[in-house]
Amino acid sequence: ETGVTQTPRHLVMGMTNKKSLKCEQHLGHNAMYWYKQSAKKPLELMFVYNFKEQTENNSVPSRFSPECPNSSHLFLHLHTLQPEDSALYLCASSQDEVQPQHFGDGTRLSIL
Amino acid sequence: SQQGEEDPQALSIQEGENATMNCSYKTSINNLQWYRQNSGRGLVHLILIRSNEREKHSGRLRVTLDTSKKSSSLLITASRAADTASYFCATDAVILGDLGMRFGAGTRLTVKP
């Protein structure tokens, strides 16, 4: 148990669907992150939240929309995704933005 | 933008042997971290080494950092089959004005029993 829980673990959706990924941490951390992991590519940092404020958006397409209602929860809202968006989406948290990160086990997303 | 790059991309050894993985990065850093990822799971933090440190140990793990060469190495001694995983280095990119850590593509380590 890493203290970071992601749901669902697997998600299959069509390109016209709307779905949300959820991340929850019980570690009292202030920073939360979304990453995209594709096969044989570096882990891509998508969004960073610090004290519920978005501090970084790495040129992510608008079809990905993050939400951080409080410091323990992070969502990634998905709509009209493309096949190349199929990947493992990882959530992480840390005390601050350079401290060790604790990762969830990810959501495996497949776009049909 | 990617900071760390691991080398080799894949490494296969026999149980009991030592495994060495390398990481190179491009800009000045405050700290460098190593993580491990088992198949189908999230990353797990192993060691953090600060820019003013040259070596750090944790159990069978030894990490070195050479800031003049902008490189780091992770040594796993007396490897076990359970060490089979992907290993990633991550660097902060504060000097670039970016926040958070940047990860490489990882080294896939296979330890054969």
PDB file of C-alpha atoms in Angstrom:
ATOM      1  CA  GLU A   1       0.000   0.000   0.000  1.00  0.00           C
ATOM      2  CA  THR A   2       1.467   3.316  -1.106  1.00  0.00           C
ATOM      3  CA  GLY A   3      -1.257   5.509   0.396  1.00  0.00           C
ATOM      4  CA  VAL A   4      -2.378   6.613  -3.077  1.00  0.00           C
ATOM      5  CA  THR A   5      -5.467   4.932  -4.519  1.00  0.00           C
ATOM      6  CA  GLN A   6      -6.563   5.192  -8.139  1.00  0.00           C
ATOM      7  CA  THR A   7      -9.885   4.115  -9.601  1.00  0.00           C
ATOM      8  CA  PRO A   8     -10.793   2.504 -11.846  1.00  0.00           C
ATOM      9  CA  ARG A   9      -7.800   0.223 -12.490  1.00  0.00           C
ATOM     10  CA  HIS A  10      -8.916  -0.469 -16.050  1.00  0.00           C
ATOM     11  CA  LEU A  11     -11.078   1.584 -18.392  1.00  0.00           C
ATOM     12  CA  VAL A  12     -12.166   0.963 -21.961  1.00  0.00           C
ATOM     13  CA  MET A  13     -14.004   3.769 -23.682  1.00  0.00           C
ATOM     14  CA  GLY A  14     -15.025   4.918 -27.106  1.00  0.00           C
ATOM     15  CA  MET A  15     -13.777   8.164 -28.588  1.00  0.00           C
ATOM     16  CA  THR A  16     -17.072   9.930 -27.948  1.00  0.00           C
ATOM     17  CA  ASN A  17     -17.439   8.890 -24.306  1.00  0.00           C
ATOM     18  CA  LYS A  18     -16.877  11.027 -21.225  1.00  0.00           C
ATOM     19  CA  LYS A  19     -15.282   9.438 -18.180  1.00  0.00           C
ATOM     20  CA  SER A  20     -13.291  10.473 -15.127  1.00  0.00           C
ATOM     21  CA  LEU A  21     -10.271   9.010 -13.376  1.00  0.00           C
ATOM     22  CA  LYS A  22     -10.046   9.403  -9.623  1.00  0.00           C
ATOM     23  CA  CYS A  23      -7.053   9.617  -7.304  1.00  0.00           C
ATOM     24  CA  GLU A  24      -7.095   9.796  -3.523  1.00  0.00           C
ATOM     25  CA  GLN A  25      -4.204  10.135  -1.081  1.00  0.00           C
ATOM     26  CA  HIS A  26      -4.232   9.784   2.694  1.00  0.00           C
ATOM     27  CA  LEU A  27      -0.662  10.900   3.295  1.00  0.00           C
ATOM     28  CA  GLY A  28      -1.282  14.543   4.114  1.00  0.00           C
ATOM     29  CA  HIS A  29       0.704  15.609   1.056  1.00  0.00           C
ATOM     30  CA  ASN A  30       0.353  19.036  -0.507  1.00  0.00           C
ATOM     31  CA  ALA A  31       1.292  18.267  -4.115  1.00  0.00           C
ATOM     32  CA  MET A  32      -0.484  15.916  -6.522  1.00  0.00           C
ATOM     33  CA  TYR A  33       0.365  14.913 -10.082  1.00  0.00           C
ATOM     34  CA  TRP A  34      -1.011  13.229 -13.168  1.00  0.00           C
ATOM     35  CA  TYR A  35       1.395  11.317 -15.433  1.00  0.00           C
ATOM     36  CA  LYS A  36       0.917   9.471 -18.709  1.00  0.00           C
ATOM     37  CA  GLN A  37       2.999   6.332 -19.251  1.00  0.00           C
ATOM     38  CA  SER A  38       3.191   4.880 -22.763  1.00  0.00           C
ATOM     39  CA  ALA A  39       5.268   1.870 -23.754  1.00  0.00           C
ATOM     40  CA  LYS A  40       8.999   2.593 -24.148  1.00  0.00           C
ATOM     41  CA  LYS A  41       8.545   6.335 -23.646  1.00  0.00           C
ATOM     42  CA  PRO A  42       9.547   8.534 -20.709  1.00  0.00           C
ATOM     43  CA  LEU A  43       6.936   9.152 -18.085  1.00  0.00           C
ATOM     44  CA  GLU A  44       5.095  12.306 -19.198  1.00  0.00           C
ATOM     45  CA  LEU A  45       4.158  14.806 -16.531  1.00  0.00           C
ATOM     46  CA  MET A  46       0.705  16.180 -17.372  1.00  0.00           C
ATOM     47  CA  PHE A  47      -0.468  18.299 -14.455  1.00  0.00           C
ATOM     48  CA  VAL A  48       0.839  19.446 -11.083  1.00  0.00           C
ATOM     49  CA  TYR A  49      -1.296  20.718  -8.230  1.00  0.00           C
ATOM     50  CA  ASN A  50       0.173  22.308  -5.131  1.00  0.00           C
ATOM     51  CA  PHE A  51      -2.168  23.238  -2.281  1.00  0.00           C
ATOM     52  CA  LYS A  52      -5.105  22.639  -4.670  1.00  0.00           C
ATOM     53  CA  GLU A  53      -3.774  25.179  -7.160  1.00  0.00           C
ATOM     54  CA  GLN A  54      -2.660  24.049 -10.603  1.00  0.00           C
ATOM     55  CA  THR A  55       0.980  25.032 -10.936  1.00  0.00           C
ATOM     56  CA  GLU A  56       1.831  23.272 -14.162  1.00  0.00           C
ATOM     57  CA  ASN A  57       0.085  22.176 -17.325  1.00  0.00           C
ATOM     58  CA  ASN A  58       2.513  20.567 -19.727  1.00  0.00           C
ATOM     59  CA  SER A  59       0.796  21.491 -22.982  1.00  0.00           C
ATOM     60  CA  VAL A  60      -1.790  18.806 -22.459  1.00  0.00           C
ATOM     61  CA  PRO A  61      -4.683  18.732 -24.965  1.00  0.00           C
ATOM     62  CA  SER A  62      -7.924  20.208 -23.683  1.00  0.00           C
ATOM     63  CA  ARG A  63      -9.645  16.824 -23.970  1.00  0.00           C
ATOM     64  CA  PHE A  64      -7.926  16.137 -20.617  1.00  0.00           C
ATOM     65  CA  SER A  65      -9.336  18.293 -17.826  1.00  0.00           C
ATOM     66  CA  PRO A  66      -7.980  18.025 -14.260  1.00  0.00           C
ATOM     67  CA  GLU A  67      -9.839  18.897 -11.101  1.00  0.00           C
ATOM     68  CA  CYS A  68      -8.506  19.142  -7.555  1.00  0.00           C
ATOM     69  CA  PRO A  69     -11.393  19.835  -5.134  1.00  0.00           C
ATOM     70  CA  ASN A  70      -9.192  19.407  -2.046  1.00  0.00           C
ATOM     71  CA  SER A  71      -5.633  18.386  -1.219  1.00  0.00           C
ATOM     72  CA  SER A  72      -6.587  14.698  -0.908  1.00  0.00           C
ATOM     73  CA  HIS A  73      -8.452  14.200  -4.182  1.00  0.00           C
ATOM     74  CA  LEU A  74      -7.524  14.629  -7.807  1.00  0.00           C
ATOM     75  CA  PHE A  75      -9.601  13.883 -10.874  1.00  0.00           C
ATOM     76  CA  LEU A  76      -8.840  13.658 -14.564  1.00  0.00           C
ATOM     77  CA  HIS A  77     -11.898  14.225 -16.729  1.00  0.00           C
ATOM     78  CA  LEU A  78     -11.710  12.703 -20.183  1.00  0.00           C
ATOM     79  CA  HIS A  79     -13.764  13.494 -23.272  1.00  0.00           C
ATOM     80  CA  THR A  80     -13.490  12.805 -27.007  1.00  0.00           C
ATOM     81  CA  LEU A  81     -10.173  11.011 -26.587  1.00  0.00           C
ATOM     82  CA  GLN A  82      -8.053   9.682 -29.434  1.00  0.00           C
ATOM     83  CA  PRO A  83      -6.559   6.178 -29.878  1.00  0.00           C
ATOM     84  CA  GLU A  84      -3.079   7.574 -29.090  1.00  0.00           C
ATOM     85  CA  ASP A  85      -4.370   8.483 -25.631  1.00  0.00           C
ATOM     86  CA  SER A  86      -4.403   4.789 -24.708  1.00  0.00           C
ATOM     87  CA  ALA A  87      -1.835   4.464 -21.903  1.00  0.00           C
ATOM     88  CA  LEU A  88      -1.334   3.932 -18.194  1.00  0.00           C
ATOM     89  CA  TYR A  89      -2.320   7.054 -16.264  1.00  0.00           C
ATOM     90  CA  LEU A  90      -0.527   7.412 -12.965  1.00  0.00           C
ATOM     91  CA  CYS A  91      -1.336   9.669 -10.060  1.00  0.00           C
ATOM     92  CA  ALA A  92       1.257  10.621  -7.460  1.00  0.00           C
ATOM     93  CA  SER A  93       1.541  12.816  -4.404  1.00  0.00           C
ATOM     94  CA  SER A  94       4.397  14.322  -2.419  1.00  0.00           C
ATOM     95  CA  GLN A  95       4.987  16.691   0.456  1.00  0.00           C
ATOM     96  CA  ASP A  96       6.229  19.315  -1.976  1.00  0.00           C
ATOM     97  CA  GLU A  97       7.298  19.382  -5.604  1.00  0.00           C
ATOM     98  CA  VAL A  98      10.847  18.031  -5.128  1.00  0.00           C
ATOM     99  CA  GLN A  99      10.237  15.495  -2.362  1.00  0.00           C
ATOM    100  CA  PRO A 100       9.862  11.750  -3.110  1.00  0.00           C
ATOM    101  CA  GLN A 101       6.584  10.945  -4.792  1.00  0.00           C
ATOM    102  CA  HIS A 102       4.160   8.211  -3.836  1.00  0.00           C
ATOM    103  CA  PHE A 103       2.397   6.656  -6.805  1.00  0.00           C
ATOM    104  CA  GLY A 104      -0.873   4.884  -7.237  1.00  0.00           C
ATOM    105  CA  ASP A 105      -1.035   1.724  -9.357  1.00  0.00           C
ATOM    106  CA  GLY A 106      -2.546   3.601 -12.255  1.00  0.00           C
ATOM    107  CA  THR A 107      -5.538   3.348 -14.552  1.00  0.00           C
ATOM    108  CA  ARG A 108      -4.969   1.363 -17.748  1.00  0.00           C
ATOM    109  CA  LEU A 109      -6.953   3.288 -20.362  1.00  0.00           C
ATOM    110  CA  SER A 110      -7.854   1.840 -23.745  1.00  0.00           C
ATOM    111  CA  ILE A 111      -9.553   3.968 -26.392  1.00  0.00           C
ATOM    112  CA  LEU A 112     -11.484   2.060 -29.028  1.00  0.00           C
TER     113      LEU A 112
ATOM    114  CA  SER B   1      10.429  18.080 -21.159  1.00  0.00           C
ATOM    115  CA  GLN B   2      12.530  15.012 -20.362  1.00  0.00           C
ATOM    116  CA  GLN B   3      15.495  15.442 -18.035  1.00  0.00           C
ATOM    117  CA  GLY B   4      16.885  12.033 -17.094  1.00  0.00           C
ATOM    118  CA  GLU B   5      17.881   9.350 -19.576  1.00  0.00           C
ATOM    119  CA  GLU B   6      18.648   5.843 -18.359  1.00  0.00           C
ATOM    120  CA  ASP B   7      21.169   3.489 -19.878  1.00  0.00           C
ATOM    121  CA  PRO B   8      20.968   0.670 -20.802  1.00  0.00           C
ATOM    122  CA  GLN B   9      17.350   0.377 -21.919  1.00  0.00           C
ATOM    123  CA  ALA B  10      17.348  -3.286 -20.900  1.00  0.00           C
ATOM    124  CA  LEU B  11      19.638  -5.421 -18.748  1.00  0.00           C
ATOM    125  CA  SER B  12      19.506  -9.178 -18.131  1.00  0.00           C
ATOM    126  CA  ILE B  13      21.663 -10.838 -15.448  1.00  0.00           C
ATOM    127  CA  GLN B  14      21.811 -13.991 -13.333  1.00  0.00           C
ATOM    128  CA  GLU B  15      20.731 -14.058  -9.719  1.00  0.00           C
ATOM    129  CA  GLY B  16      23.623 -13.137  -7.443  1.00  0.00           C
ATOM    130  CA  GLU B  17      25.284 -10.829  -9.967  1.00  0.00           C
ATOM    131  CA  ASN B  18      25.456  -7.059  -9.574  1.00  0.00           C
ATOM    132  CA  ALA B  19      23.369  -4.749 -11.765  1.00  0.00           C
ATOM    133  CA  THR B  20      24.453  -1.242 -12.700  1.00  0.00           C
ATOM    134  CA  MET B  21      22.152   1.277 -14.320  1.00  0.00           C
ATOM    135  CA  ASN B  22      23.132   4.759 -15.409  1.00  0.00           C
ATOM    136  CA  CYS B  23      21.303   8.045 -15.707  1.00  0.00           C
ATOM    137  CA  SER B  24      22.379  11.187 -17.523  1.00  0.00           C
ATOM    138  CA  TYR B  25      20.698  14.564 -17.373  1.00  0.00           C
ATOM    139  CA  LYS B  26      21.091  17.891 -19.107  1.00  0.00           C
ATOM    140  CA  THR B  27      20.785  20.787 -16.669  1.00  0.00           C
ATOM    141  CA  SER B  28      21.790  21.576 -13.096  1.00  0.00           C
ATOM    142  CA  ILE B  29      19.723  19.870 -10.433  1.00  0.00           C
ATOM    143  CA  ASN B  30      18.991  20.121  -6.730  1.00  0.00           C
ATOM    144  CA  ASN B  31      18.364  16.434  -6.289  1.00  0.00           C
ATOM    145  CA  LEU B  32      18.086  13.173  -8.204  1.00  0.00           C
ATOM    146  CA  GLN B  33      15.823  10.272  -7.306  1.00  0.00           C
ATOM    147  CA  TRP B  34      15.655   6.628  -8.307  1.00  0.00           C
ATOM    148  CA  TYR B  35      12.389   4.726  -8.547  1.00  0.00           C
ATOM    149  CA  ARG B  36      11.399   1.163  -9.270  1.00  0.00           C
ATOM    150  CA  GLN B  37       8.282  -0.068 -11.088  1.00  0.00           C
ATOM    151  CA  ASN B  38       7.023  -3.627 -11.070  1.00  0.00           C
ATOM    152  CA  SER B  39       4.921  -4.690 -14.019  1.00  0.00           C
ATOM    153  CA  GLY B  40       1.380  -3.322 -13.786  1.00  0.00           C
ATOM    154  CA  ARG B  41       2.102  -1.257 -10.678  1.00  0.00           C
ATOM    155  CA  GLY B  42       2.994   2.317  -9.828  1.00  0.00           C
ATOM    156  CA  LEU B  43       6.504   3.603  -9.218  1.00  0.00           C
ATOM    157  CA  VAL B  44       8.100   3.161  -5.809  1.00  0.00           C
ATOM    158  CA  HIS B  45      10.708   5.597  -4.514  1.00  0.00           C
ATOM    159  CA  LEU B  46      14.101   4.034  -3.718  1.00  0.00           C
ATOM    160  CA  ILE B  47      16.684   6.727  -2.972  1.00  0.00           C
ATOM    161  CA  LEU B  48      17.053  10.517  -3.124  1.00  0.00           C
ATOM    162  CA  ILE B  49      20.530  11.995  -3.525  1.00  0.00           C
ATOM    163  CA  ARG B  50      21.159  15.720  -3.253  1.00  0.00           C
ATOM    164  CA  SER B  51      23.456  17.662  -5.541  1.00  0.00           C
ATOM    165  CA  ASN B  52      26.029  18.111  -2.754  1.00  0.00           C
ATOM    166  CA  GLU B  53      26.213  14.357  -2.084  1.00  0.00           C
ATOM    167  CA  ARG B  54      28.394  11.925  -4.024  1.00  0.00           C
ATOM    168  CA  GLU B  55      27.203   8.555  -2.796  1.00  0.00           C
ATOM    169  CA  LYS B  56      24.324   7.073  -0.869  1.00  0.00           C
ATOM    170  CA  HIS B  57      23.492   3.568   0.314  1.00  0.00           C
ATOM    171  CA  SER B  58      20.286   1.790   1.190  1.00  0.00           C
ATOM    172  CA  GLY B  59      20.527  -1.943   1.841  1.00  0.00           C
ATOM    173  CA  ARG B  60      21.763  -3.580  -1.376  1.00  0.00           C
ATOM    174  CA  LEU B  61      21.397  -0.303  -3.302  1.00  0.00           C
ATOM    175  CA  ARG B  62      24.219   2.141  -3.928  1.00  0.00           C
ATOM    176  CA  VAL B  63      23.673   5.406  -5.777  1.00  0.00           C
ATOM    177  CA  THR B  64      26.436   7.700  -6.974  1.00  0.00           C
ATOM    178  CA  LEU B  65      26.136  11.209  -8.368  1.00  0.00           C
ATOM    179  CA  ASP B  66      28.690  13.070 -10.473  1.00  0.00           C
ATOM    180  CA  THR B  67      27.411  16.581 -11.036  1.00  0.00           C
ATOM    181  CA  SER B  68      30.414  17.503 -13.212  1.00  0.00           C
ATOM    182  CA  LYS B  69      29.399  14.790 -15.674  1.00  0.00           C
ATOM    183  CA  LYS B  70      25.684  15.238 -15.030  1.00  0.00           C
ATOM    184  CA  SER B  71      25.304  11.540 -14.385  1.00  0.00           C
ATOM    185  CA  SER B  72      24.222   9.092 -11.719  1.00  0.00           C
ATOM    186  CA  SER B  73      24.416   5.346 -11.322  1.00  0.00           C
ATOM    187  CA  LEU B  74      22.336   2.825  -9.395  1.00  0.00           C
ATOM    188  CA  LEU B  75      24.080  -0.374  -8.311  1.00  0.00           C
ATOM    189  CA  ILE B  76      22.100  -3.334  -7.027  1.00  0.00           C
ATOM    190  CA  THR B  77      24.389  -5.871  -5.388  1.00  0.00           C
ATOM    191  CA  ALA B  78      23.722  -9.611  -5.083  1.00  0.00           C
ATOM    192  CA  SER B  79      20.625  -9.339  -7.245  1.00  0.00           C
ATOM    193  CA  ARG B  80      17.557 -11.493  -6.696  1.00  0.00           C
ATOM    194  CA  ALA B  81      14.781 -12.578  -9.039  1.00  0.00           C
ATOM    195  CA  ALA B  82      12.490 -10.239  -7.094  1.00  0.00           C
ATOM    196  CA  ASP B  83      14.604  -7.274  -8.275  1.00  0.00           C
ATOM    197  CA  THR B  84      13.169  -7.790 -11.770  1.00  0.00           C
ATOM    198  CA  ALA B  85      11.487  -4.465 -12.563  1.00  0.00           C
ATOM    199  CA  SER B  86      11.960  -1.200 -14.443  1.00  0.00           C
ATOM    200  CA  TYR B  87      14.156   1.412 -12.799  1.00  0.00           C
ATOM    201  CA  PHE B  88      13.785   5.144 -13.410  1.00  0.00           C
ATOM    202  CA  CYS B  89      15.798   8.183 -12.480  1.00  0.00           C
ATOM    203  CA  ALA B  90      14.073  11.500 -11.914  1.00  0.00           C
ATOM    204  CA  THR B  91      15.525  14.971 -11.617  1.00  0.00           C
ATOM    205  CA  ASP B  92      14.074  18.264 -10.544  1.00  0.00           C
ATOM    206  CA  ALA B  93      14.197  20.943 -13.208  1.00  0.00           C
ATOM    207  CA  VAL B  94      14.037  24.004 -11.009  1.00  0.00           C
ATOM    208  CA  ILE B  95      16.793  25.645 -12.999  1.00  0.00           C
ATOM    209  CA  LEU B  96      14.508  25.526 -16.024  1.00  0.00           C
ATOM    210  CA  GLY B  97      11.731  27.227 -14.157  1.00  0.00           C
ATOM    211  CA  ASP B  98       9.725  24.028 -14.227  1.00  0.00           C
ATOM    212  CA  LEU B  99       8.158  22.481 -11.173  1.00  0.00           C
ATOM    213  CA  GLY B 100       8.010  18.830 -10.248  1.00  0.00           C
ATOM    214  CA  MET B 101      10.324  15.984 -11.235  1.00  0.00           C
ATOM    215  CA  ARG B 102      11.179  14.733 -14.721  1.00  0.00           C
ATOM    216  CA  PHE B 103      11.558  11.013 -15.421  1.00  0.00           C
ATOM    217  CA  GLY B 104      13.458   9.072 -18.045  1.00  0.00           C
ATOM    218  CA  ALA B 105      12.216   6.079 -20.039  1.00  0.00           C
ATOM    219  CA  GLY B 106      13.721   3.612 -17.565  1.00  0.00           C
ATOM    220  CA  THR B 107      15.954   0.542 -17.585  1.00  0.00           C
ATOM    221  CA  ARG B 108      14.182  -2.802 -17.724  1.00  0.00           C
ATOM    222  CA  LEU B 109      16.097  -5.201 -15.430  1.00  0.00           C
ATOM    223  CA  THR B 110      15.556  -8.955 -15.637  1.00  0.00           C
ATOM    224  CA  VAL B 111      17.193 -11.154 -13.017  1.00  0.00           C
ATOM    225  CA  LYS B 112      17.160 -14.815 -13.957  1.00  0.00           C
ATOM    226  CA  PRO B 113      16.926 -17.373 -11.143  1.00  0.00           C
TER     227      PRO B 113
END
